[in-house]
CSV table of C-alpha atoms in Angstrom, one decimal:
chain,number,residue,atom,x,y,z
A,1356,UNK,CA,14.3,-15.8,33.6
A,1357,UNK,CA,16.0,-13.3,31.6
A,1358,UNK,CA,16.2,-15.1,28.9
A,1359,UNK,CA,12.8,-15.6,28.6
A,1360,UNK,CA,12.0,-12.3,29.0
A,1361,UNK,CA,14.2,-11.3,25.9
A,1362,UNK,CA,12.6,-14.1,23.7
A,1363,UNK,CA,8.8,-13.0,24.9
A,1364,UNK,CA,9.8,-9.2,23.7
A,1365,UNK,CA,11.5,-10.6,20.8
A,1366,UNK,CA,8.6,-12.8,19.7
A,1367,UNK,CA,5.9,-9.9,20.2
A,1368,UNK,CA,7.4,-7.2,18.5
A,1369,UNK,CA,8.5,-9.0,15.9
A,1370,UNK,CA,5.1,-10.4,14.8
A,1371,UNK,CA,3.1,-8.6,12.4
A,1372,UNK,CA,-0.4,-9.2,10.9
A,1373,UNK,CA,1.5,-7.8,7.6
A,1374,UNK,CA,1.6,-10.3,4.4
A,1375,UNK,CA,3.0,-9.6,0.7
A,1376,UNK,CA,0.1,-9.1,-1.6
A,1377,UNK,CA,-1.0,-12.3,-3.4
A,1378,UNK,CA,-4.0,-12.1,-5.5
A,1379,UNK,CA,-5.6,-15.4,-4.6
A,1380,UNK,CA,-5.6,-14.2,-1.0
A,1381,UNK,CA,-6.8,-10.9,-2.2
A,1382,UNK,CA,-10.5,-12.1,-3.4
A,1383,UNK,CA,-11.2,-14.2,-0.5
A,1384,UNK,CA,-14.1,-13.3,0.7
A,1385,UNK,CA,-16.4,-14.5,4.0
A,1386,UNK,CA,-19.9,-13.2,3.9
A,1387,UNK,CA,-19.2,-9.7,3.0
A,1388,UNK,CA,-15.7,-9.4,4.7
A,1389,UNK,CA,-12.3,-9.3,2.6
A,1390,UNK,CA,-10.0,-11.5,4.7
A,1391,UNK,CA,-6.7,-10.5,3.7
A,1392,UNK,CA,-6.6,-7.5,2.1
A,1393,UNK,CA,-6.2,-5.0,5.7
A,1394,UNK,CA,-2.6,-7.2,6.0
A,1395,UNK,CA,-1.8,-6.7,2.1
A,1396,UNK,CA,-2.4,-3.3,1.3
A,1397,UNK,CA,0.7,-1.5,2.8
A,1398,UNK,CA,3.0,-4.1,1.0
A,1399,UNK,CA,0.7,-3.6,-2.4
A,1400,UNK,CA,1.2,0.3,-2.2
A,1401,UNK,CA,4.9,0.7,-1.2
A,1402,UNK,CA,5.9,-1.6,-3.9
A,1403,UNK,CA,4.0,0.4,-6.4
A,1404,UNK,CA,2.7,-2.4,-7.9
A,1405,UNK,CA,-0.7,-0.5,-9.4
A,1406,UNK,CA,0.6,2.8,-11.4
A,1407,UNK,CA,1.3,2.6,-15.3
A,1408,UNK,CA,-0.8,-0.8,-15.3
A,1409,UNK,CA,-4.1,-0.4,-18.2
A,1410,UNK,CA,-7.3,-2.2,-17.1
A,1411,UNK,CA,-6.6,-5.3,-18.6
A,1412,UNK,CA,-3.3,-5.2,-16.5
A,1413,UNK,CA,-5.4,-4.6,-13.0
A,1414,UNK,CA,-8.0,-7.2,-14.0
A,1415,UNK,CA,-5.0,-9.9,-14.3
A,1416,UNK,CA,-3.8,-8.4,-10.6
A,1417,UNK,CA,-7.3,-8.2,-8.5
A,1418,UNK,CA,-10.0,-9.8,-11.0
A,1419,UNK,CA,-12.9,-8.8,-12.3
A,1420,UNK,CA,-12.9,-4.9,-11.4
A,1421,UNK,CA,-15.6,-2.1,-12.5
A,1422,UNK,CA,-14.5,0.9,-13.7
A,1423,UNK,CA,-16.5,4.4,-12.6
A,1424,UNK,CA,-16.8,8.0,-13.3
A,1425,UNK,CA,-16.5,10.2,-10.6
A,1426,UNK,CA,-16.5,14.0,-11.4
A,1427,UNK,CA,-14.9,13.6,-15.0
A,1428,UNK,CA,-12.3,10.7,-13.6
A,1429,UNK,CA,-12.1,7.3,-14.2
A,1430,UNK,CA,-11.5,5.3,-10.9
A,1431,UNK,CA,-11.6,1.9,-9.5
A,1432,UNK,CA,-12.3,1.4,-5.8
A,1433,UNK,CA,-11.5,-1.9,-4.0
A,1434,UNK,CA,-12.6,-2.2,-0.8
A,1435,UNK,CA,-10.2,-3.4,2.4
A,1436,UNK,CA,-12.2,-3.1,5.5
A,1437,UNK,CA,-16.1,-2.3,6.1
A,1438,UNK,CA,-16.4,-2.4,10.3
A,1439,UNK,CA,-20.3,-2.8,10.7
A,1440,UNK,CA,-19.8,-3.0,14.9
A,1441,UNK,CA,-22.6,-4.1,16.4
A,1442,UNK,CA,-24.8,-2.3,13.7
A,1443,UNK,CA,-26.3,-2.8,10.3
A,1444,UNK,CA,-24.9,-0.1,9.1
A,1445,UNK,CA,-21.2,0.6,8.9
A,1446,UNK,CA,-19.7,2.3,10.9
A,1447,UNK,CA,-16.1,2.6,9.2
A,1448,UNK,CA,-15.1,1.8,5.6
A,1449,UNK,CA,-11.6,1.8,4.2
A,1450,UNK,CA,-11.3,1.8,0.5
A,1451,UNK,CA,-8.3,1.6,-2.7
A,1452,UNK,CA,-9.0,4.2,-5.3
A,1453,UNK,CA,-7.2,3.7,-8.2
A,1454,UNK,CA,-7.3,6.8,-10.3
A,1455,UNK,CA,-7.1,6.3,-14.2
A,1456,UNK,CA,-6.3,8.5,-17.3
A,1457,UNK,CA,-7.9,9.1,-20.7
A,1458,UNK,CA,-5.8,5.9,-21.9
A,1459,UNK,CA,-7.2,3.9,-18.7
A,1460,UNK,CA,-4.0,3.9,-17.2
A,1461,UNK,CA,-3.7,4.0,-13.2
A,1462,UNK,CA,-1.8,7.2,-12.4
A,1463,UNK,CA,-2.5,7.6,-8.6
A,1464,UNK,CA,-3.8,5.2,-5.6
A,1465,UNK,CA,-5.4,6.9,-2.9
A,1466,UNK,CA,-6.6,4.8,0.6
A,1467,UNK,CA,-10.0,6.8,0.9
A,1468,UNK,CA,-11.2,6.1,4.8
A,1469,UNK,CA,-14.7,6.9,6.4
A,1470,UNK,CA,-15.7,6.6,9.8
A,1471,UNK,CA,-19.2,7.7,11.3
């Protein structure tokens, strides 16, 4: 019995719903619903993967990305999790801003969240 015990503790703390960024994985998409990208985020940031990479650099990372102006800066957002609840309208939005410079460099990331 107390063996089992150990293993049960063992098994449930040691899983984790955390998985190394892989850009295949990182596009899937269902409906309008990211499927990875919540478990990949944390292991995308603290390898630092994003800063000193130009556009072209990003594109061959994520894809496809659109570049915007917000208050004289460049930026790219990429969205992880959009939580509609039992509405139409979300209700909590968590999103990767990737700051750029003049050169369209990334020089910061930033995980921008929003709850109503």
């Amino acid at each position: 019995m107390k063996y089992i015990l150990i293993l049960s503790c063992f098994l449930l703390f040691s899983c984790s719903n955390k998985i190394p960024f892989d850009k295949a994985k990182w596009n899937v998409k269902e409906d309008v619903f990211y499927d990875y990208r919540e478990f990949m985020i944390d292991d995308l940031l603290s390898k630092k993967i994003i800063i000193g990479k130009n556009i072209q650099e990003l594109e061959d990372l994520f894809g496809k990305l659109e570049v915007l102006e917000e208050e004289n800066n460049k930026i790219i957002v990429q969205n992880i999790v959009t939580d509609f609840g039992f509405d139409i309208d979300p209700i909590k939005t968590v999103n990767l801003v990737i700051y750029l410079n003049e050169n369209d460099v990334a020089i910061k990331t930033e995980l921008v969240k929003w709850e109503k």
